[in-house]
mmCIF file of N, CA, C and O in Angstrom:
data_model
loop_
_atom_site.group_PDB
_atom_site.id
_atom_site.type_symbol
_atom_site.label_atom_id
_atom_site.label_comp_id
_atom_site.label_asym_id
_atom_site.label_seq_id
_atom_site.Cartn_x
_atom_site.Cartn_y
_atom_site.Cartn_z
ATOM 1 N N ASP A 64 13.071 9.675 -10.826
ATOM 2 C CA ASP A 64 11.985 10.437 -10.497
ATOM 3 C C ASP A 64 11.664 10.462 -8.724
ATOM 4 O O ASP A 64 11.999 9.563 -8.191
ATOM 5 N N GLU A 65 10.975 11.540 -8.597
ATOM 6 C CA GLU A 65 11.058 11.970 -7.168
ATOM 7 C C GLU A 65 9.531 11.705 -6.585
ATOM 8 O O GLU A 65 8.492 11.902 -7.294
ATOM 9 N N PRO A 66 9.333 10.902 -5.666
ATOM 10 C CA PRO A 66 8.441 10.342 -4.989
ATOM 11 C C PRO A 66 7.470 11.106 -4.399
ATOM 12 O O PRO A 66 8.040 12.283 -3.721
ATOM 13 N N PRO A 67 6.040 11.402 -4.430
ATOM 14 C CA PRO A 67 5.368 12.798 -3.878
ATOM 15 C C PRO A 67 5.844 12.073 -2.205
ATOM 16 O O PRO A 67 5.644 13.456 -1.820
ATOM 17 N N ILE A 68 5.570 11.277 -1.811
ATOM 18 C CA ILE A 68 6.065 11.095 -0.350
ATOM 19 C C ILE A 68 6.913 10.107 -0.217
ATOM 20 O O ILE A 68 7.199 9.064 -0.748
ATOM 21 N N LYS A 69 7.912 10.829 0.386
ATOM 22 C CA LYS A 69 9.128 9.992 0.813
ATOM 23 C C LYS A 69 9.286 8.914 2.052
ATOM 24 O O LYS A 69 9.028 9.765 2.910
ATOM 25 N N VAL A 70 9.266 7.783 2.195
ATOM 26 C CA VAL A 70 9.581 7.109 3.518
ATOM 27 C C VAL A 70 10.441 7.219 3.913
ATOM 28 O O VAL A 70 10.596 6.725 5.329
ATOM 29 N N ASN A 71 11.962 7.533 3.564
ATOM 30 C CA ASN A 71 12.924 7.571 3.928
ATOM 31 C C ASN A 71 13.825 8.515 3.156
ATOM 32 O O ASN A 71 13.279 9.541 2.126
ATOM 33 N N ASN A 72 14.932 8.867 3.524
ATOM 34 C CA ASN A 72 15.511 9.687 2.806
ATOM 35 C C ASN A 72 16.277 9.422 1.371
ATOM 36 O O ASN A 72 16.638 10.205 0.709
ATOM 37 N N LEU A 73 16.140 8.102 1.203
ATOM 38 C CA LEU A 73 16.531 7.737 -0.437
ATOM 39 C C LEU A 73 17.942 8.015 -0.340
ATOM 40 O O LEU A 73 18.444 7.909 -1.763
ATOM 41 N N ASN A 74 18.812 7.740 0.443
ATOM 42 C CA ASN A 74 20.141 7.634 0.384
ATOM 43 C C ASN A 74 20.860 6.534 -0.124
ATOM 44 O O ASN A 74 21.668 6.326 -0.528
ATOM 45 N N SER A 75 20.160 5.303 -0.026
ATOM 46 C CA SER A 75 20.889 4.060 -0.318
ATOM 47 C C SER A 75 19.971 3.157 -1.360
ATOM 48 O O SER A 75 18.940 3.627 -1.512
ATOM 49 N N ARG A 76 20.704 2.131 -1.683
ATOM 50 C CA ARG A 76 20.029 1.048 -2.430
ATOM 51 C C ARG A 76 18.562 0.467 -1.763
ATOM 52 O O ARG A 76 17.478 0.419 -1.914
ATOM 53 N N SER A 77 19.281 0.277 -0.033
ATOM 54 C CA SER A 77 18.086 -0.262 0.461
ATOM 55 C C SER A 77 16.879 0.714 0.685
ATOM 56 O O SER A 77 15.775 0.410 0.962
ATOM 57 N N ASP A 78 17.164 2.586 0.788
ATOM 58 C CA ASP A 78 16.240 2.909 1.285
ATOM 59 C C ASP A 78 15.329 3.143 -0.034
ATOM 60 O O ASP A 78 13.820 3.183 -0.146
ATOM 61 N N ARG A 79 16.001 2.943 -1.177
ATOM 62 C CA ARG A 79 14.916 3.198 -2.549
ATOM 63 C C ARG A 79 14.540 2.019 -2.402
ATOM 64 O O ARG A 79 13.158 1.884 -3.063
ATOM 65 N N ASN A 80 14.707 0.796 -2.135
ATOM 66 C CA ASN A 80 14.169 -0.425 -2.244
ATOM 67 C C ASN A 80 12.726 -0.462 -1.580
ATOM 68 O O ASN A 80 11.654 -0.879 -2.048
ATOM 69 N N GLU A 81 13.098 -0.165 -0.167
ATOM 70 C CA GLU A 81 11.849 -0.024 0.642
ATOM 71 C C GLU A 81 10.729 1.211 0.139
ATOM 72 O O GLU A 81 9.679 0.801 0.180
ATOM 73 N N GLN A 82 11.474 2.205 -0.786
ATOM 74 C CA GLN A 82 10.291 3.045 -0.967
ATOM 75 C C GLN A 82 9.693 2.485 -2.141
ATOM 76 O O GLN A 82 8.544 2.661 -2.039
ATOM 77 N N THR A 83 10.305 1.952 -3.144
ATOM 78 C CA THR A 83 9.600 1.136 -4.388
ATOM 79 C C THR A 83 8.854 -0.062 -3.940
ATOM 80 O O THR A 83 7.605 -0.532 -4.218
ATOM 81 N N GLY A 84 9.203 -0.759 -2.819
ATOM 82 C CA GLY A 84 8.185 -1.932 -2.234
ATOM 83 C C GLY A 84 7.129 -1.352 -1.508
ATOM 84 O O GLY A 84 6.010 -1.957 -1.959
ATOM 85 N N LEU A 85 6.755 -0.443 -0.737
ATOM 86 C CA LEU A 85 5.870 0.158 -0.242
ATOM 87 C C LEU A 85 4.932 0.729 -1.545
ATOM 88 O O LEU A 85 3.736 0.766 -1.612
ATOM 89 N N ALA A 86 5.265 1.325 -2.239
ATOM 90 C CA ALA A 86 4.949 1.816 -3.629
ATOM 91 C C ALA A 86 3.990 0.702 -4.630
ATOM 92 O O ALA A 86 2.870 0.798 -4.842
ATOM 93 N N ASP A 87 5.028 -0.310 -4.520
ATOM 94 C CA ASP A 87 4.274 -1.627 -4.873
ATOM 95 C C ASP A 87 3.258 -2.130 -4.375
ATOM 96 O O ASP A 87 2.153 -3.019 -4.975
ATOM 97 N N ILE A 88 3.423 -2.076 -2.970
ATOM 98 C CA ILE A 88 2.314 -2.818 -1.915
ATOM 99 C C ILE A 88 1.051 -1.952 -2.351
ATOM 100 O O ILE A 88 -0.177 -2.548 -2.694
ATOM 101 N N MET A 89 1.149 -0.867 -2.276
ATOM 102 C CA MET A 89 0.067 0.067 -2.624
ATOM 103 C C MET A 89 -0.664 -0.077 -3.689
ATOM 104 O O MET A 89 -2.232 0.219 -3.926
ATOM 105 N N ARG A 90 0.087 -0.101 -5.111
ATOM 106 C CA ARG A 90 -0.672 -0.305 -6.375
ATOM 107 C C ARG A 90 -1.171 -1.572 -6.177
ATOM 108 O O ARG A 90 -2.255 -2.040 -6.903
ATOM 109 N N GLY A 91 -0.253 -2.789 -5.809
ATOM 110 C CA GLY A 91 -1.227 -3.909 -5.621
ATOM 111 C C GLY A 91 -2.671 -4.165 -5.051
ATOM 112 O O GLY A 91 -3.184 -4.778 -5.208
ATOM 113 N N ILE A 92 -2.627 -3.304 -4.053
ATOM 114 C CA ILE A 92 -3.715 -2.982 -3.101
ATOM 115 C C ILE A 92 -4.833 -2.511 -4.136
ATOM 116 O O ILE A 92 -6.063 -2.940 -4.245
ATOM 117 N N VAL A 93 -4.899 -1.760 -4.902
ATOM 118 C CA VAL A 93 -5.736 -1.414 -5.913
ATOM 119 C C VAL A 93 -5.968 -2.036 -6.826
ATOM 120 O O VAL A 93 -7.237 -2.434 -7.145
ATOM 121 N N LYS A 94 -4.766 -2.624 -7.434
ATOM 122 C CA LYS A 94 -5.225 -3.629 -8.282
ATOM 123 C C LYS A 94 -5.918 -4.827 -8.056
ATOM 124 O O LYS A 94 -6.791 -5.331 -8.639
ATOM 125 N N MET A 95 -5.866 -5.457 -6.934
ATOM 126 C CA MET A 95 -6.422 -6.583 -6.222
ATOM 127 C C MET A 95 -7.972 -6.319 -5.939
ATOM 128 O O MET A 95 -8.575 -7.199 -5.907
ATOM 129 N N TYR A 96 -7.885 -4.950 -5.214
ATOM 130 C CA TYR A 96 -9.417 -4.725 -4.562
ATOM 131 C C TYR A 96 -10.320 -3.650 -5.420
ATOM 132 O O TYR A 96 -11.453 -3.914 -5.492
ATOM 133 N N ARG A 97 -9.548 -2.663 -5.680
ATOM 134 C CA ARG A 97 -10.577 -1.854 -6.599
ATOM 135 C C ARG A 97 -10.631 -2.073 -7.988
ATOM 136 O O ARG A 97 -11.799 -1.863 -8.427
ATOM 137 N N HIS A 98 -9.899 -2.201 -8.561
ATOM 138 C CA HIS A 98 -10.021 -2.672 -10.357
ATOM 139 C C HIS A 98 -10.909 -3.823 -10.593
ATOM 140 O O HIS A 98 -11.815 -3.464 -11.405
ATOM 141 N N PRO A 99 -10.899 -5.346 -9.882
ATOM 142 C CA PRO A 99 -11.807 -5.852 -10.326
ATOM 143 C C PRO A 99 -13.258 -5.452 -10.205
ATOM 144 O O PRO A 99 -14.079 -5.882 -10.967
ATOM 145 N N ILE A 100 -13.316 -5.025 -8.768
ATOM 146 C CA ILE A 100 -14.774 -4.280 -8.434
ATOM 147 C C ILE A 100 -15.315 -3.243 -9.663
ATOM 148 O O ILE A 100 -16.486 -3.247 -9.888
ATOM 149 N N ALA A 101 -14.267 -2.476 -9.996
ATOM 150 C CA ALA A 101 -14.908 -1.291 -10.674
ATOM 151 C C ALA A 101 -15.145 -1.826 -12.168
ATOM 152 O O ALA A 101 -15.892 -1.396 -12.508
ATOM 153 N N HIS A 102 -14.248 -2.908 -12.507
ATOM 154 C CA HIS A 102 -14.495 -3.329 -13.849
ATOM 155 C C HIS A 102 -15.286 -4.380 -14.440
ATOM 156 O O HIS A 102 -15.450 -4.784 -15.355
ATOM 157 N N ASP A 103 -15.687 -4.994 -13.070
ATOM 158 C CA ASP A 103 -16.585 -6.390 -13.427
ATOM 159 C C ASP A 103 -17.396 -6.265 -12.383
ATOM 160 O O ASP A 103 -17.592 -7.045 -11.432
ATOM 161 N N SER A 104 -18.017 -5.392 -12.264
ATOM 162 C CA SER A 104 -19.308 -4.947 -11.220
ATOM 163 C C SER A 104 -20.275 -5.828 -11.061
ATOM 164 O O SER A 104 -20.951 -6.402 -10.037
ATOM 165 N N ALA A 105 -20.409 -6.251 -12.200
ATOM 166 C CA ALA A 105 -21.580 -7.490 -12.390
ATOM 167 C C ALA A 105 -21.476 -8.649 -12.017
ATOM 168 O O ALA A 105 -22.382 -9.411 -11.470
ATOM 169 N N ARG A 106 -20.469 -9.081 -11.283
ATOM 170 C CA ARG A 106 -19.825 -10.226 -10.987
ATOM 171 C C ARG A 106 -19.701 -10.106 -9.492
ATOM 172 O O ARG A 106 -19.466 -9.190 -8.586
ATOM 173 N N GLN A 107 -20.522 -11.111 -8.741
ATOM 174 C CA GLN A 107 -20.359 -10.742 -7.172
ATOM 175 C C GLN A 107 -18.953 -11.297 -6.823
ATOM 176 O O GLN A 107 -18.947 -12.176 -7.081
ATOM 177 N N ARG A 108 -18.617 -10.412 -5.767
ATOM 178 C CA ARG A 108 -17.065 -10.622 -5.259
ATOM 179 C C ARG A 108 -17.072 -11.014 -3.703
ATOM 180 O O ARG A 108 -17.641 -10.135 -3.197
ATOM 181 N N THR A 109 -16.859 -12.192 -3.358
ATOM 182 C CA THR A 109 -17.304 -12.451 -2.176
ATOM 183 C C THR A 109 -15.467 -12.155 -1.584
ATOM 184 O O THR A 109 -14.666 -12.671 -1.893
ATOM 185 N N VAL A 110 -15.763 -11.476 -0.324
ATOM 186 C CA VAL A 110 -14.798 -11.222 0.549
ATOM 187 C C VAL A 110 -14.879 -11.909 1.788
ATOM 188 O O VAL A 110 -15.810 -11.463 2.528
ATOM 189 N N THR A 111 -14.337 -12.769 2.374
ATOM 190 C CA THR A 111 -14.251 -13.647 3.325
ATOM 191 C C THR A 111 -13.970 -12.545 4.786
ATOM 192 O O THR A 111 -12.999 -11.262 4.351
ATOM 193 N N ARG A 112 -14.154 -12.877 5.803
ATOM 194 C CA ARG A 112 -13.387 -12.207 7.300
ATOM 195 C C ARG A 112 -12.173 -12.095 7.073
ATOM 196 O O ARG A 112 -11.326 -11.258 7.418
ATOM 197 N N GLU A 113 -11.488 -13.392 6.917
ATOM 198 C CA GLU A 113 -10.064 -13.751 6.836
ATOM 199 C C GLU A 113 -9.545 -12.920 5.655
ATOM 200 O O GLU A 113 -8.560 -12.004 6.069
ATOM 201 N N ASP A 114 -10.189 -12.382 4.324
ATOM 202 C CA ASP A 114 -9.714 -11.865 3.657
ATOM 203 C C ASP A 114 -9.638 -10.352 4.112
ATOM 204 O O ASP A 114 -8.731 -9.469 3.913
ATOM 205 N N PHE A 115 -10.565 -9.953 4.353
ATOM 206 C CA PHE A 115 -10.605 -8.343 4.923
ATOM 207 C C PHE A 115 -9.655 -7.981 6.125
ATOM 208 O O PHE A 115 -9.147 -7.012 6.346
ATOM 209 N N LEU A 116 -9.771 -8.952 6.970
ATOM 210 C CA LEU A 116 -8.552 -8.929 8.219
ATOM 211 C C LEU A 116 -7.166 -8.575 7.428
ATOM 212 O O LEU A 116 -6.413 -7.987 8.136
ATOM 213 N N ASP A 117 -6.860 -9.884 6.766
ATOM 214 C CA ASP A 117 -5.652 -9.642 5.853
ATOM 215 C C ASP A 117 -5.395 -8.208 5.441
ATOM 216 O O ASP A 117 -4.177 -7.572 5.391
ATOM 217 N N LEU A 118 -6.367 -7.661 4.524
ATOM 218 C CA LEU A 118 -6.344 -6.232 3.867
ATOM 219 C C LEU A 118 -5.931 -5.049 5.030
ATOM 220 O O LEU A 118 -5.043 -4.265 4.796
ATOM 221 N N LEU A 119 -6.944 -5.336 6.001
ATOM 222 C CA LEU A 119 -6.728 -4.606 7.085
ATOM 223 C C LEU A 119 -5.169 -4.391 7.497
ATOM 224 O O LEU A 119 -4.968 -3.158 8.254
ATOM 225 N N SER A 120 -4.916 -5.576 7.899
ATOM 226 C CA SER A 120 -3.487 -5.674 8.433
ATOM 227 C C SER A 120 -2.545 -5.148 7.696
ATOM 228 O O SER A 120 -1.534 -4.097 7.782
ATOM 229 N N VAL A 121 -2.280 -5.075 6.032
ATOM 230 C CA VAL A 121 -1.549 -4.701 5.085
ATOM 231 C C VAL A 121 -1.782 -2.863 5.221
ATOM 232 O O VAL A 121 -1.019 -2.136 5.162
ATOM 233 N N LEU A 122 -2.768 -2.421 5.066
ATOM 234 C CA LEU A 122 -3.730 -0.953 5.059
ATOM 235 C C LEU A 122 -2.990 -0.561 6.480
ATOM 236 O O LEU A 122 -2.555 0.866 6.248
ATOM 237 N N THR A 123 -3.225 -1.340 7.581
ATOM 238 C CA THR A 123 -2.306 -0.523 9.021
ATOM 239 C C THR A 123 -0.851 -0.346 8.990
ATOM 240 O O THR A 123 -0.491 1.025 9.016
ATOM 241 N N MET A 124 -0.256 -1.403 8.331
ATOM 242 C CA MET A 124 1.167 -1.218 8.105
ATOM 243 C C MET A 124 1.491 0.093 7.112
ATOM 244 O O MET A 124 2.438 0.994 7.395
ATOM 245 N N VAL A 125 0.420 -0.063 5.913
ATOM 246 C CA VAL A 125 1.208 1.382 5.311
ATOM 247 C C VAL A 125 0.963 2.603 5.952
ATOM 248 O O VAL A 125 1.433 3.711 5.663
ATOM 249 N N TYR A 126 -0.312 2.559 6.195
ATOM 250 C CA TYR A 126 -0.931 4.033 7.204
ATOM 251 C C TYR A 126 0.407 4.362 8.237
ATOM 252 O O TYR A 126 0.901 5.498 8.060
ATOM 253 N N HIS A 127 0.702 3.056 8.951
ATOM 254 C CA HIS A 127 1.700 3.645 9.873
ATOM 255 C C HIS A 127 3.028 3.977 9.314
ATOM 256 O O HIS A 127 3.841 5.000 9.690
ATOM 257 N N ARG A 128 3.585 3.457 8.335
ATOM 258 C CA ARG A 128 4.580 3.787 7.556
ATOM 259 C C ARG A 128 4.341 5.035 7.164
ATOM 260 O O ARG A 128 5.744 6.066 7.346
ATOM 261 N N LEU A 129 3.623 5.450 6.153
ATOM 262 C CA LEU A 129 3.318 6.997 6.149
ATOM 263 C C LEU A 129 3.235 8.028 7.026
ATOM 264 O O LEU A 129 3.752 8.799 6.903
ATOM 265 N N ASP A 130 2.680 7.578 7.899
ATOM 266 C CA ASP A 130 2.530 8.488 8.775
ATOM 267 C C ASP A 130 3.739 8.731 9.764
ATOM 268 O O ASP A 130 3.603 10.126 10.175
ATOM 269 N N LYS A 131 4.267 7.589 10.129
ATOM 270 C CA LYS A 131 5.667 7.872 10.619
ATOM 271 C C LYS A 131 6.535 9.186 10.054
ATOM 272 O O LYS A 131 6.818 9.840 10.341
ATOM 273 N N ARG A 132 6.562 8.988 8.533
ATOM 274 C CA ARG A 132 7.288 9.745 7.950
ATOM 275 C C ARG A 132 7.040 10.955 7.704
ATOM 276 O O ARG A 132 7.657 12.394 7.590
ATOM 277 N N LEU A 133 5.490 11.171 7.657
ATOM 278 C CA LEU A 133 4.912 12.701 7.354
ATOM 279 C C LEU A 133 4.878 13.233 8.919
ATOM 280 O O LEU A 133 5.472 14.573 8.910
ATOM 281 N N GLN A 134 5.037 12.737 9.735
ATOM 282 C CA GLN A 134 5.307 13.376 11.382
ATOM 283 C C GLN A 134 6.897 13.631 11.409
ATOM 284 O O GLN A 134 7.070 14.688 12.329
ATOM 285 N N GLN A 135 7.649 13.207 10.964
ATOM 286 C CA GLN A 135 9.118 13.492 10.894
ATOM 287 C C GLN A 135 9.188 14.764 9.842
ATOM 288 O O GLN A 135 10.100 15.545 10.269
ATOM 289 N N ALA A 136 8.287 15.068 9.043
ATOM 290 C CA ALA A 136 8.518 16.029 7.962
ATOM 291 C C ALA A 136 8.340 17.567 8.977
ATOM 292 O O ALA A 136 7.755 17.798 9.639
#
């Protein structure tokens, strides 16, 4: 299956692992933050400052990785 955005040339096993790993991180963010809020909105969910900064760091890494590849295209 061809990914919508390739983060590398997918020429080697390491390249494919990197692609899969980044996709897994992105899916994990959705499952961890979006789904619980959408499916259990009645329950109050506390996100601490530390949680937010951790999430921001991961999102920044994903953004930079995708942006770098898109600039190469």
